[in-house]
mmCIF file with all atom_site columns, C-alpha atoms in Angstrom:
data_model
loop_
_atom_site.group_PDB
_atom_site.id
_atom_site.type_symbol
_atom_site.label_atom_id
_atom_site.label_alt_id
_atom_site.label_comp_id
_atom_site.label_asym_id
_atom_site.label_entity_id
_atom_site.label_seq_id
_atom_site.pdbx_PDB_ins_code
_atom_site.Cartn_x
_atom_site.Cartn_y
_atom_site.Cartn_z
_atom_site.occupancy
_atom_site.B_iso_or_equiv
_atom_site.pdbx_formal_charge
_atom_site.auth_seq_id
_atom_site.auth_comp_id
_atom_site.auth_asym_id
_atom_site.auth_atom_id
_atom_site.pdbx_PDB_model_num
ATOM 1   C CA . MET A 1 1   ? 1.363   -4.029  -46.160 1.00 36.00 ? 1   MET A CA 1
ATOM 2   C CA . ASN A 1 2   ? 4.650   -2.505  -47.046 1.00 41.00 ? 2   ASN A CA 1
ATOM 3   C CA . VAL A 1 3   ? 4.937   0.426   -49.084 1.00 37.00 ? 3   VAL A CA 1
ATOM 4   C CA . PRO A 1 4   ? 7.441   -0.219  -52.182 1.00 41.00 ? 4   PRO A CA 1
ATOM 5   C CA . GLU A 1 5   ? 10.163  2.307   -52.858 1.00 41.00 ? 5   GLU A CA 1
ATOM 6   C CA . PHE A 1 6   ? 9.801   4.373   -55.940 1.00 36.00 ? 6   PHE A CA 1
ATOM 7   C CA . SER A 1 7   ? 12.652  6.046   -57.500 1.00 37.00 ? 7   SER A CA 1
ATOM 8   C CA . GLN A 1 8   ? 11.347  9.852   -58.781 1.00 35.00 ? 8   GLN A CA 1
ATOM 9   C CA . THR A 1 9   ? 10.756  10.340  -62.284 1.00 37.00 ? 9   THR A CA 1
ATOM 10  C CA . ALA A 1 10  ? 10.062  13.621  -64.104 1.00 38.00 ? 10  ALA A CA 1
ATOM 11  C CA . ALA A 1 11  ? 7.929   16.015  -62.659 1.00 37.00 ? 11  ALA A CA 1
ATOM 12  C CA . GLY A 1 12  ? 4.496   15.577  -63.418 1.00 38.00 ? 12  GLY A CA 1
ATOM 13  C CA . ALA A 1 13  ? 5.175   11.829  -65.103 1.00 41.00 ? 13  ALA A CA 1
ATOM 14  C CA . MET A 1 14  ? 2.971   8.705   -63.894 1.00 40.00 ? 14  MET A CA 1
ATOM 15  C CA . THR A 1 15  ? 3.965   5.520   -63.609 1.00 47.00 ? 15  THR A CA 1
ATOM 16  C CA . MET A 1 16  ? 1.732   2.147   -62.902 1.00 46.00 ? 16  MET A CA 1
ATOM 17  C CA . PHE A 1 17  ? 3.554   -1.027  -61.837 1.00 47.00 ? 17  PHE A CA 1
ATOM 18  C CA . TYR A 1 18  ? 2.287   -4.658  -61.696 1.00 42.00 ? 18  TYR A CA 1
ATOM 19  C CA . ARG A 1 19  ? 3.314   -7.169  -58.874 1.00 45.00 ? 19  ARG A CA 1
ATOM 20  C CA . GLY A 1 20  ? 1.418   -10.699 -58.385 1.00 47.00 ? 20  GLY A CA 1
ATOM 21  C CA . ARG A 1 21  ? -1.816  -9.243  -57.827 1.00 47.00 ? 21  ARG A CA 1
ATOM 22  C CA . ARG A 1 22  ? -0.967  -5.701  -56.530 1.00 49.00 ? 22  ARG A CA 1
ATOM 23  C CA . TYR A 1 23  ? -1.158  -2.534  -58.849 1.00 51.00 ? 23  TYR A CA 1
ATOM 24  C CA . TYR A 1 24  ? 1.048   0.534   -58.331 1.00 53.00 ? 24  TYR A CA 1
ATOM 25  C CA . GLN A 1 25  ? 0.702   3.885   -59.355 1.00 55.00 ? 25  GLN A CA 1
ATOM 26  C CA . GLN A 1 26  ? 3.219   6.522   -58.883 1.00 52.00 ? 26  GLN A CA 1
ATOM 27  C CA . ARG A 1 27  ? 2.571   10.180  -59.456 1.00 51.00 ? 27  ARG A CA 1
ATOM 28  C CA . VAL A 1 28  ? 5.500   12.830  -59.458 1.00 50.00 ? 28  VAL A CA 1
ATOM 29  C CA . LEU A 1 29  ? 4.452   16.855  -59.115 1.00 52.00 ? 29  LEU A CA 1
ATOM 30  C CA . ARG A 1 30  ? 6.853   19.298  -58.058 1.00 51.00 ? 30  ARG A CA 1
ATOM 31  C CA . ASN A 1 31  ? 9.326   16.585  -56.476 1.00 55.00 ? 31  ASN A CA 1
ATOM 32  C CA . LYS A 1 32  ? 6.807   15.456  -54.196 1.00 56.00 ? 32  LYS A CA 1
ATOM 33  C CA . THR A 1 33  ? 5.999   11.503  -54.931 1.00 54.00 ? 33  THR A CA 1
ATOM 34  C CA . THR A 1 34  ? 2.331   9.929   -54.118 1.00 54.00 ? 34  THR A CA 1
ATOM 35  C CA . TRP A 1 35  ? 1.463   6.518   -54.974 1.00 50.00 ? 35  TRP A CA 1
ATOM 36  C CA . ARG A 1 36  ? -1.382  4.457   -55.108 1.00 51.00 ? 36  ARG A CA 1
ATOM 37  C CA . CYS A 1 37  ? -1.367  0.303   -54.401 1.00 50.00 ? 37  CYS A CA 1
ATOM 38  C CA . ILE A 1 38  ? -4.990  -1.409  -55.213 1.00 44.00 ? 38  ILE A CA 1
ATOM 39  C CA . PHE A 1 39  ? -5.132  -5.110  -54.509 1.00 46.00 ? 39  PHE A CA 1
ATOM 40  C CA . VAL A 1 40  ? -7.544  -7.559  -55.652 1.00 42.00 ? 40  VAL A CA 1
ATOM 41  C CA . ARG A 1 41  ? -8.750  -10.711 -54.352 1.00 40.00 ? 41  ARG A CA 1
ATOM 42  C CA . THR A 1 42  ? -9.788  -12.300 -57.189 1.00 38.00 ? 42  THR A CA 1
ATOM 43  C CA . CYS A 1 43  ? -10.987 -15.185 -55.451 1.00 40.00 ? 43  CYS A CA 1
ATOM 44  C CA . SER A 1 44  ? -13.842 -13.256 -53.737 1.00 40.00 ? 44  SER A CA 1
ATOM 45  C CA . GLY A 1 45  ? -14.157 -10.334 -55.746 1.00 41.00 ? 45  GLY A CA 1
ATOM 46  C CA . THR A 1 46  ? -13.132 -7.706  -53.084 1.00 41.00 ? 46  THR A CA 1
ATOM 47  C CA . ALA A 1 47  ? -10.695 -4.879  -53.546 1.00 43.00 ? 47  ALA A CA 1
ATOM 48  C CA . VAL A 1 48  ? -8.842  -2.622  -51.172 1.00 43.00 ? 48  VAL A CA 1
ATOM 49  C CA . SER A 1 49  ? -7.175  0.412   -52.148 1.00 43.00 ? 49  SER A CA 1
ATOM 50  C CA . PHE A 1 50  ? -4.141  1.944   -50.464 1.00 42.00 ? 50  PHE A CA 1
ATOM 51  C CA . THR A 1 51  ? -3.648  5.913   -50.876 1.00 43.00 ? 51  THR A CA 1
ATOM 52  C CA . ASN A 1 52  ? -1.010  7.474   -49.045 1.00 44.00 ? 52  ASN A CA 1
ATOM 53  C CA . GLY A 1 53  ? -0.436  4.042   -46.856 1.00 42.00 ? 53  GLY A CA 1
ATOM 54  C CA . ARG A 1 54  ? -4.035  4.349   -45.493 1.00 44.00 ? 54  ARG A CA 1
ATOM 55  C CA . ALA A 1 55  ? -6.469  1.566   -46.556 1.00 42.00 ? 55  ALA A CA 1
ATOM 56  C CA . ARG A 1 56  ? -10.139 1.749   -47.422 1.00 44.00 ? 56  ARG A CA 1
ATOM 57  C CA . ALA A 1 57  ? -12.264 -1.076  -49.043 1.00 45.00 ? 57  ALA A CA 1
ATOM 58  C CA . VAL A 1 58  ? -13.303 0.224   -52.608 1.00 44.00 ? 58  VAL A CA 1
ATOM 59  C CA . ASN A 1 59  ? -15.792 -1.400  -55.340 1.00 47.00 ? 59  ASN A CA 1
ATOM 60  C CA . PRO A 1 60  ? -13.909 -3.930  -57.071 1.00 45.00 ? 60  PRO A CA 1
ATOM 61  C CA . HIS A 1 61  ? -15.353 -2.095  -60.404 1.00 46.00 ? 61  HIS A CA 1
ATOM 62  C CA . SER A 1 62  ? -13.632 0.711   -59.839 1.00 46.00 ? 62  SER A CA 1
ATOM 63  C CA . CYS A 1 63  ? -10.229 -0.941  -60.529 1.00 48.00 ? 63  CYS A CA 1
ATOM 64  C CA . GLN A 1 64  ? -11.038 -1.853  -63.999 1.00 49.00 ? 64  GLN A CA 1
ATOM 65  C CA . ALA A 1 65  ? -9.529  0.674   -65.519 1.00 44.00 ? 65  ALA A CA 1
ATOM 66  C CA . ALA A 1 66  ? -6.123  -0.206  -64.169 1.00 48.00 ? 66  ALA A CA 1
ATOM 67  C CA . ILE A 1 67  ? -6.842  -3.809  -65.079 1.00 50.00 ? 67  ILE A CA 1
ATOM 68  C CA . GLN A 1 68  ? -8.293  -3.370  -68.589 1.00 54.00 ? 68  GLN A CA 1
ATOM 69  C CA . ASN A 1 69  ? -5.083  -2.231  -69.557 1.00 74.00 ? 69  ASN A CA 1
ATOM 70  C CA . ILE A 1 70  ? -2.586  -5.042  -68.459 1.00 84.00 ? 70  ILE A CA 1
ATOM 71  C CA . GLU A 1 71  ? -1.571  -7.217  -71.372 1.00 89.00 ? 71  GLU A CA 1
ATOM 72  C CA . HIS A 1 72  ? 0.638   -10.164 -72.227 1.00 92.00 ? 72  HIS A CA 1
ATOM 73  C CA . SER A 1 73  ? 3.274   -9.449  -75.119 1.00 95.00 ? 73  SER A CA 1
ATOM 74  C CA . LEU A 1 74  ? 5.506   -12.229 -76.338 1.00 97.00 ? 74  LEU A CA 1
ATOM 75  C CA . VAL A 1 75  ? 9.312   -11.171 -77.632 1.00 97.00 ? 75  VAL A CA 1
ATOM 76  C CA . ILE A 1 76  ? 11.896  -13.280 -79.117 1.00 97.00 ? 76  ILE A CA 1
ATOM 77  C CA . ILE A 1 77  ? 15.472  -12.443 -79.058 1.00 96.00 ? 77  ILE A CA 1
ATOM 78  C CA . LYS A 1 78  ? 16.750  -13.386 -82.288 1.00 94.00 ? 78  LYS A CA 1
ATOM 79  C CA . PRO A 1 79  ? 19.877  -15.590 -82.906 1.00 93.00 ? 79  PRO A CA 1
ATOM 80  C CA . GLU A 1 80  ? 22.549  -13.423 -83.332 1.00 90.00 ? 80  GLU A CA 1
ATOM 81  C CA . SER A 1 81  ? 21.462  -11.700 -80.385 1.00 93.00 ? 81  SER A CA 1
ATOM 82  C CA . VAL A 1 82  ? 21.724  -14.491 -78.424 1.00 95.00 ? 82  VAL A CA 1
ATOM 83  C CA . ARG A 1 83  ? 24.883  -15.469 -79.887 1.00 93.00 ? 83  ARG A CA 1
ATOM 84  C CA . LEU A 1 84  ? 26.118  -12.340 -78.673 1.00 92.00 ? 84  LEU A CA 1
ATOM 85  C CA . GLN A 1 85  ? 24.769  -12.724 -74.844 1.00 94.00 ? 85  GLN A CA 1
ATOM 86  C CA . PHE A 1 86  ? 22.517  -9.867  -75.289 1.00 93.00 ? 86  PHE A CA 1
ATOM 87  C CA . SER A 1 87  ? 19.753  -11.552 -73.970 1.00 95.00 ? 87  SER A CA 1
ATOM 88  C CA . GLY A 1 88  ? 19.677  -10.564 -70.432 1.00 95.00 ? 88  GLY A CA 1
ATOM 89  C CA . ARG A 1 89  ? 20.567  -6.995  -71.172 1.00 95.00 ? 89  ARG A CA 1
ATOM 90  C CA . ILE A 1 90  ? 17.564  -6.952  -73.105 1.00 95.00 ? 90  ILE A CA 1
ATOM 91  C CA . ILE A 1 91  ? 15.401  -8.698  -70.734 1.00 96.00 ? 91  ILE A CA 1
ATOM 92  C CA . ALA A 1 92  ? 16.495  -6.163  -67.864 1.00 95.00 ? 92  ALA A CA 1
ATOM 93  C CA . ALA A 1 93  ? 15.582  -3.497  -69.706 1.00 95.00 ? 93  ALA A CA 1
ATOM 94  C CA . PHE A 1 94  ? 11.982  -4.366  -70.109 1.00 95.00 ? 94  PHE A CA 1
ATOM 95  C CA . GLU A 1 95  ? 11.740  -5.492  -66.888 1.00 95.00 ? 95  GLU A CA 1
ATOM 96  C CA . ALA A 1 96  ? 12.904  -2.162  -65.904 1.00 94.00 ? 96  ALA A CA 1
ATOM 97  C CA . ALA A 1 97  ? 9.927   -0.532  -67.450 1.00 93.00 ? 97  ALA A CA 1
ATOM 98  C CA . GLY A 1 98  ? 7.730   -2.098  -65.275 1.00 91.00 ? 98  GLY A CA 1
ATOM 99  C CA . LEU A 1 99  ? 6.949   -5.362  -67.027 1.00 93.00 ? 99  LEU A CA 1
ATOM 100 C CA . ARG A 1 100 ? 6.879   -8.607  -65.595 1.00 93.00 ? 100 ARG A CA 1
ATOM 101 C CA . LYS A 1 101 ? 8.610   -12.090 -66.962 1.00 95.00 ? 101 LYS A CA 1
ATOM 102 C CA . VAL A 1 102 ? 6.076   -14.514 -66.852 1.00 94.00 ? 102 VAL A CA 1
ATOM 103 C CA . ALA A 1 103 ? 7.288   -17.300 -69.178 1.00 95.00 ? 103 ALA A CA 1
ATOM 104 C CA . THR A 1 104 ? 10.895  -17.576 -70.928 1.00 97.00 ? 104 THR A CA 1
ATOM 105 C CA . LYS A 1 105 ? 12.692  -20.449 -72.998 1.00 96.00 ? 105 LYS A CA 1
ATOM 106 C CA . MET A 1 106 ? 15.540  -20.916 -74.872 1.00 97.00 ? 106 MET A CA 1
ATOM 107 C CA . VAL A 1 107 ? 14.915  -22.982 -77.604 1.00 97.00 ? 107 VAL A CA 1
ATOM 108 C CA . ARG A 1 108 ? 16.299  -24.281 -81.309 1.00 97.00 ? 108 ARG A CA 1
ATOM 109 C CA . ALA A 1 109 ? 13.363  -23.337 -83.542 1.00 96.00 ? 109 ALA A CA 1
ATOM 110 C CA . THR A 1 110 ? 11.899  -25.919 -85.997 1.00 97.00 ? 110 THR A CA 1
ATOM 111 C CA . ARG A 1 111 ? 11.351  -24.531 -89.468 1.00 96.00 ? 111 ARG A CA 1
ATOM 112 C CA . ARG A 1 112 ? 7.668   -25.266 -88.801 1.00 96.00 ? 112 ARG A CA 1
ATOM 113 C CA . GLN A 1 113 ? 7.875   -23.309 -85.548 1.00 97.00 ? 113 GLN A CA 1
ATOM 114 C CA . ILE A 1 114 ? 9.172   -20.354 -87.952 1.00 96.00 ? 114 ILE A CA 1
ATOM 115 C CA . LEU A 1 115 ? 6.664   -21.167 -90.346 1.00 96.00 ? 115 LEU A CA 1
ATOM 116 C CA . ALA A 1 116 ? 3.809   -20.873 -87.860 1.00 96.00 ? 116 ALA A CA 1
ATOM 117 C CA . HIS A 1 117 ? 4.922   -17.730 -86.292 1.00 96.00 ? 117 HIS A CA 1
ATOM 118 C CA . TYR A 1 118 ? 5.900   -16.019 -90.113 1.00 95.00 ? 118 TYR A CA 1
ATOM 119 C CA . PRO A 1 119 ? 3.668   -17.396 -91.759 1.00 94.00 ? 119 PRO A CA 1
ATOM 120 C CA . ARG A 1 120 ? 4.798   -15.095 -94.891 1.00 91.00 ? 120 ARG A CA 1
ATOM 121 C CA . ALA A 1 121 ? 8.379   -15.649 -93.623 1.00 90.00 ? 121 ALA A CA 1
ATOM 122 C CA . ASN A 1 122 ? 11.147  -16.263 -96.804 1.00 90.00 ? 122 ASN A CA 1
ATOM 123 C CA . ASP A 1 123 ? 13.303  -18.842 -96.749 1.00 92.00 ? 123 ASP A CA 1
ATOM 124 C CA . GLN A 1 124 ? 16.409  -16.473 -95.968 1.00 91.00 ? 124 GLN A CA 1
ATOM 125 C CA . LEU A 1 125 ? 14.559  -15.536 -92.674 1.00 91.00 ? 125 LEU A CA 1
ATOM 126 C CA . VAL A 1 126 ? 13.649  -19.033 -91.837 1.00 93.00 ? 126 VAL A CA 1
ATOM 127 C CA . ARG A 1 127 ? 17.277  -20.273 -92.205 1.00 93.00 ? 127 ARG A CA 1
ATOM 128 C CA . TYR A 1 128 ? 18.247  -17.113 -89.672 1.00 92.00 ? 128 TYR A CA 1
ATOM 129 C CA . MET A 1 129 ? 15.930  -18.223 -87.118 1.00 94.00 ? 129 MET A CA 1
ATOM 130 C CA . VAL A 1 130 ? 16.461  -21.986 -87.049 1.00 95.00 ? 130 VAL A CA 1
ATOM 131 C CA . SER A 1 131 ? 20.121  -21.466 -87.456 1.00 94.00 ? 131 SER A CA 1
ATOM 132 C CA . GLY A 1 132 ? 20.482  -21.534 -83.358 1.00 95.00 ? 132 GLY A CA 1
ATOM 133 C CA . PRO A 1 133 ? 19.220  -20.788 -80.113 1.00 97.00 ? 133 PRO A CA 1
ATOM 134 C CA . ILE A 1 134 ? 16.326  -18.309 -79.458 1.00 97.00 ? 134 ILE A CA 1
ATOM 135 C CA . ASN A 1 135 ? 15.242  -16.682 -76.443 1.00 97.00 ? 135 ASN A CA 1
ATOM 136 C CA . CYS A 1 136 ? 11.261  -16.798 -76.035 1.00 97.00 ? 136 CYS A CA 1
ATOM 137 C CA . VAL A 1 137 ? 9.863   -14.597 -73.405 1.00 97.00 ? 137 VAL A CA 1
ATOM 138 C CA . VAL A 1 138 ? 6.232   -13.493 -72.415 1.00 96.00 ? 138 VAL A CA 1
ATOM 139 C CA . PHE A 1 139 ? 6.306   -10.138 -70.422 1.00 96.00 ? 139 PHE A CA 1
ATOM 140 C CA . ARG A 1 140 ? 2.994   -8.788  -68.382 1.00 92.00 ? 140 ARG A CA 1
ATOM 141 C CA . GLY A 1 141 ? 1.979   -5.501  -67.393 1.00 90.00 ? 141 GLY A CA 1
ATOM 142 C CA . VAL A 1 142 ? 0.025   -2.214  -68.163 1.00 87.00 ? 142 VAL A CA 1
ATOM 143 C CA . ASP A 1 143 ? 0.507   -1.449  -71.848 1.00 89.00 ? 143 ASP A CA 1
ATOM 144 C CA . ALA A 1 144 ? 3.344   -3.940  -72.513 1.00 93.00 ? 144 ALA A CA 1
ATOM 145 C CA . ILE A 1 145 ? 2.614   -4.147  -76.206 1.00 94.00 ? 145 ILE A CA 1
ATOM 146 C CA . ARG A 1 146 ? 2.671   -0.494  -76.750 1.00 93.00 ? 146 ARG A CA 1
ATOM 147 C CA . THR A 1 147 ? 6.189   0.208   -74.122 1.00 94.00 ? 147 THR A CA 1
ATOM 148 C CA . ILE A 1 148 ? 7.568   -2.780  -75.750 1.00 96.00 ? 148 ILE A CA 1
ATOM 149 C CA . ARG A 1 149 ? 7.726   -1.971  -79.414 1.00 94.00 ? 149 ARG A CA 1
ATOM 150 C CA . ARG A 1 150 ? 8.728   1.712   -78.127 1.00 94.00 ? 150 ARG A CA 1
ATOM 151 C CA . MET A 1 151 ? 11.620  0.569   -76.007 1.00 94.00 ? 151 MET A CA 1
ATOM 152 C CA . LEU A 1 152 ? 12.510  -1.612  -79.284 1.00 92.00 ? 152 LEU A CA 1
ATOM 153 C CA . GLY A 1 153 ? 12.417  1.007   -82.162 1.00 90.00 ? 153 GLY A CA 1
ATOM 154 C CA . ALA A 1 154 ? 11.071  1.298   -85.427 1.00 83.00 ? 154 ALA A CA 1
ATOM 155 C CA . ASN A 1 155 ? 12.108  -1.223  -87.791 1.00 77.00 ? 155 ASN A CA 1
ATOM 156 C CA . LEU A 1 156 ? 14.220  0.737   -89.693 1.00 69.00 ? 156 LEU A CA 1
ATOM 157 C CA . PRO A 1 157 ? 17.891  0.507   -91.419 1.00 69.00 ? 157 PRO A CA 1
ATOM 158 C CA . SER A 1 158 ? 18.890  3.007   -88.838 1.00 76.00 ? 158 SER A CA 1
ATOM 159 C CA . PRO A 1 159 ? 16.812  2.531   -85.857 1.00 79.00 ? 159 PRO A CA 1
ATOM 160 C CA . PRO A 1 160 ? 16.660  5.734   -83.303 1.00 84.00 ? 160 PRO A CA 1
ATOM 161 C CA . ALA A 1 161 ? 19.251  6.000   -80.834 1.00 87.00 ? 161 ALA A CA 1
ATOM 162 C CA . GLY A 1 162 ? 18.529  5.231   -77.692 1.00 90.00 ? 162 GLY A CA 1
ATOM 163 C CA . THR A 1 163 ? 16.078  1.861   -78.422 1.00 92.00 ? 163 THR A CA 1
ATOM 164 C CA . ILE A 1 164 ? 17.125  -1.904  -78.151 1.00 93.00 ? 164 ILE A CA 1
ATOM 165 C CA . ARG A 1 165 ? 17.264  -2.467  -82.155 1.00 90.00 ? 165 ARG A CA 1
ATOM 166 C CA . HIS A 1 166 ? 20.030  0.933   -82.047 1.00 88.00 ? 166 HIS A CA 1
ATOM 167 C CA . ASP A 1 167 ? 22.055  -0.207  -79.285 1.00 90.00 ? 167 ASP A CA 1
ATOM 168 C CA . TYR A 1 168 ? 22.104  -4.417  -79.842 1.00 88.00 ? 168 TYR A CA 1
ATOM 169 C CA . ARG A 1 169 ? 22.439  -3.694  -82.985 1.00 84.00 ? 169 ARG A CA 1
ATOM 170 C CA . ASN A 1 170 ? 24.967  -6.398  -85.269 1.00 80.00 ? 170 ASN A CA 1
ATOM 171 C CA . GLU A 1 171 ? 26.044  -7.285  -87.928 1.00 73.00 ? 171 GLU A CA 1
ATOM 172 C CA . VAL A 1 172 ? 23.336  -9.435  -89.668 1.00 74.00 ? 172 VAL A CA 1
ATOM 173 C CA . VAL A 1 173 ? 21.770  -8.626  -93.016 1.00 69.00 ? 173 VAL A CA 1
ATOM 174 C CA . ILE A 1 174 ? 18.718  -11.039 -94.019 1.00 65.00 ? 174 ILE A CA 1
ATOM 175 C CA . GLY A 1 175 ? 18.186  -10.647 -97.597 1.00 56.00 ? 175 GLY A CA 1
ATOM 176 C CA . ARG A 1 176 ? 18.319  -6.557  -98.160 1.00 58.00 ? 176 ARG A CA 1
ATOM 177 C CA . ARG A 1 177 ? 17.210  -5.874  -94.543 1.00 65.00 ? 177 ARG A CA 1
ATOM 178 C CA . ALA A 1 178 ? 19.301  -5.931  -91.133 1.00 69.00 ? 178 ALA A CA 1
ATOM 179 C CA . ASP A 1 179 ? 18.622  -7.972  -88.414 1.00 75.00 ? 179 ASP A CA 1
ATOM 180 C CA . THR A 1 180 ? 16.001  -6.808  -85.925 1.00 82.00 ? 180 THR A CA 1
ATOM 181 C CA . VAL A 1 181 ? 17.442  -8.133  -83.110 1.00 89.00 ? 181 VAL A CA 1
ATOM 182 C CA . CYS A 1 182 ? 13.866  -9.142  -81.384 1.00 92.00 ? 182 CYS A CA 1
ATOM 183 C CA . HIS A 1 183 ? 10.162  -9.535  -82.745 1.00 94.00 ? 183 HIS A CA 1
ATOM 184 C CA . ALA A 1 184 ? 7.672   -8.634  -80.375 1.00 95.00 ? 184 ALA A CA 1
ATOM 185 C CA . SER A 1 185 ? 3.796   -8.989  -80.619 1.00 96.00 ? 185 SER A CA 1
ATOM 186 C CA . ASP A 1 186 ? 2.040   -6.152  -82.176 1.00 93.00 ? 186 ASP A CA 1
ATOM 187 C CA . SER A 1 187 ? -1.575  -6.708  -80.701 1.00 92.00 ? 187 SER A CA 1
ATOM 188 C CA . GLN A 1 188 ? -3.260  -8.756  -78.156 1.00 89.00 ? 188 GLN A CA 1
ATOM 189 C CA . ASP A 1 189 ? -4.288  -10.952 -80.267 1.00 91.00 ? 189 ASP A CA 1
ATOM 190 C CA . GLU A 1 190 ? -1.278  -11.745 -82.130 1.00 94.00 ? 190 GLU A CA 1
ATOM 191 C CA . ALA A 1 191 ? 0.003   -11.853 -78.788 1.00 93.00 ? 191 ALA A CA 1
ATOM 192 C CA . GLU A 1 192 ? -2.154  -14.823 -77.897 1.00 92.00 ? 192 GLU A CA 1
ATOM 193 C CA . ARG A 1 193 ? -1.360  -16.718 -81.181 1.00 94.00 ? 193 ARG A CA 1
ATOM 194 C CA . GLU A 1 194 ? 2.155   -16.112 -80.926 1.00 96.00 ? 194 GLU A CA 1
ATOM 195 C CA . THR A 1 195 ? 2.381   -17.412 -77.259 1.00 95.00 ? 195 THR A CA 1
ATOM 196 C CA . SER A 1 196 ? 0.769   -20.610 -78.601 1.00 94.00 ? 196 SER A CA 1
ATOM 197 C CA . ILE A 1 197 ? 3.232   -21.553 -80.549 1.00 96.00 ? 197 ILE A CA 1
ATOM 198 C CA . TRP A 1 198 ? 5.994   -21.517 -78.095 1.00 96.00 ? 198 TRP A CA 1
ATOM 199 C CA . PHE A 1 199 ? 4.283   -22.152 -75.006 1.00 95.00 ? 199 PHE A CA 1
ATOM 200 C CA . ILE A 1 200 ? 1.983   -24.156 -73.586 1.00 92.00 ? 200 ILE A CA 1
ATOM 201 C CA . ASP A 1 201 ? -0.826  -22.606 -70.404 1.00 87.00 ? 201 ASP A CA 1
ATOM 202 C CA . GLU A 1 202 ? 1.403   -24.718 -67.787 1.00 89.00 ? 202 GLU A CA 1
ATOM 203 C CA . GLU A 1 203 ? 4.589   -22.597 -68.531 1.00 92.00 ? 203 GLU A CA 1
ATOM 204 C CA . ILE A 1 204 ? 3.100   -19.409 -68.405 1.00 90.00 ? 204 ILE A CA 1
ATOM 205 C CA . VAL A 1 205 ? 3.103   -17.917 -64.932 1.00 88.00 ? 205 VAL A CA 1
ATOM 206 C CA . ASP A 1 206 ? 0.656   -14.972 -63.664 1.00 72.00 ? 206 ASP A CA 1
#
């Protein structure tokens, strides 16, 4: 098995990546990089652990700590961000953070879909969300929900610099609130509910 090339991060930082059925964990300490890859064969329940390039068999249950943090999250890139052609850069930012895109589609939402997604939406939000195409994307990865919401930044009139809502902000105002650029699931339960509105199971490629 080929060892992936990792770029170094801050000293002491630890990052986990998910690719296919492979879980890679990286640690950088005193400018020295070590890594660990866990490969899970779900069909047979066996697992192999790779540490510094050497393989050894492990109990599949020892992989549970890595597996249990793998989440799905739905991101909706809103009409104005799509119109301004920000979709590609926003998606690339999430992928650069180690998340994997497992489903995507560009759609013109119906009023019924928006009300299913936002049960308490007011007329202004509904009109905005059906005013043009939106880009729906499902991401998968370790702590995907928390990672995406941290990268988006708080839903505030002035989002923190360096967040997606700051860097890709626009002039749209919905009621008295600025457009939030993207929607992102805030829990695993919500991610499952929201994803079912926009995708069927066959469209999600894990």
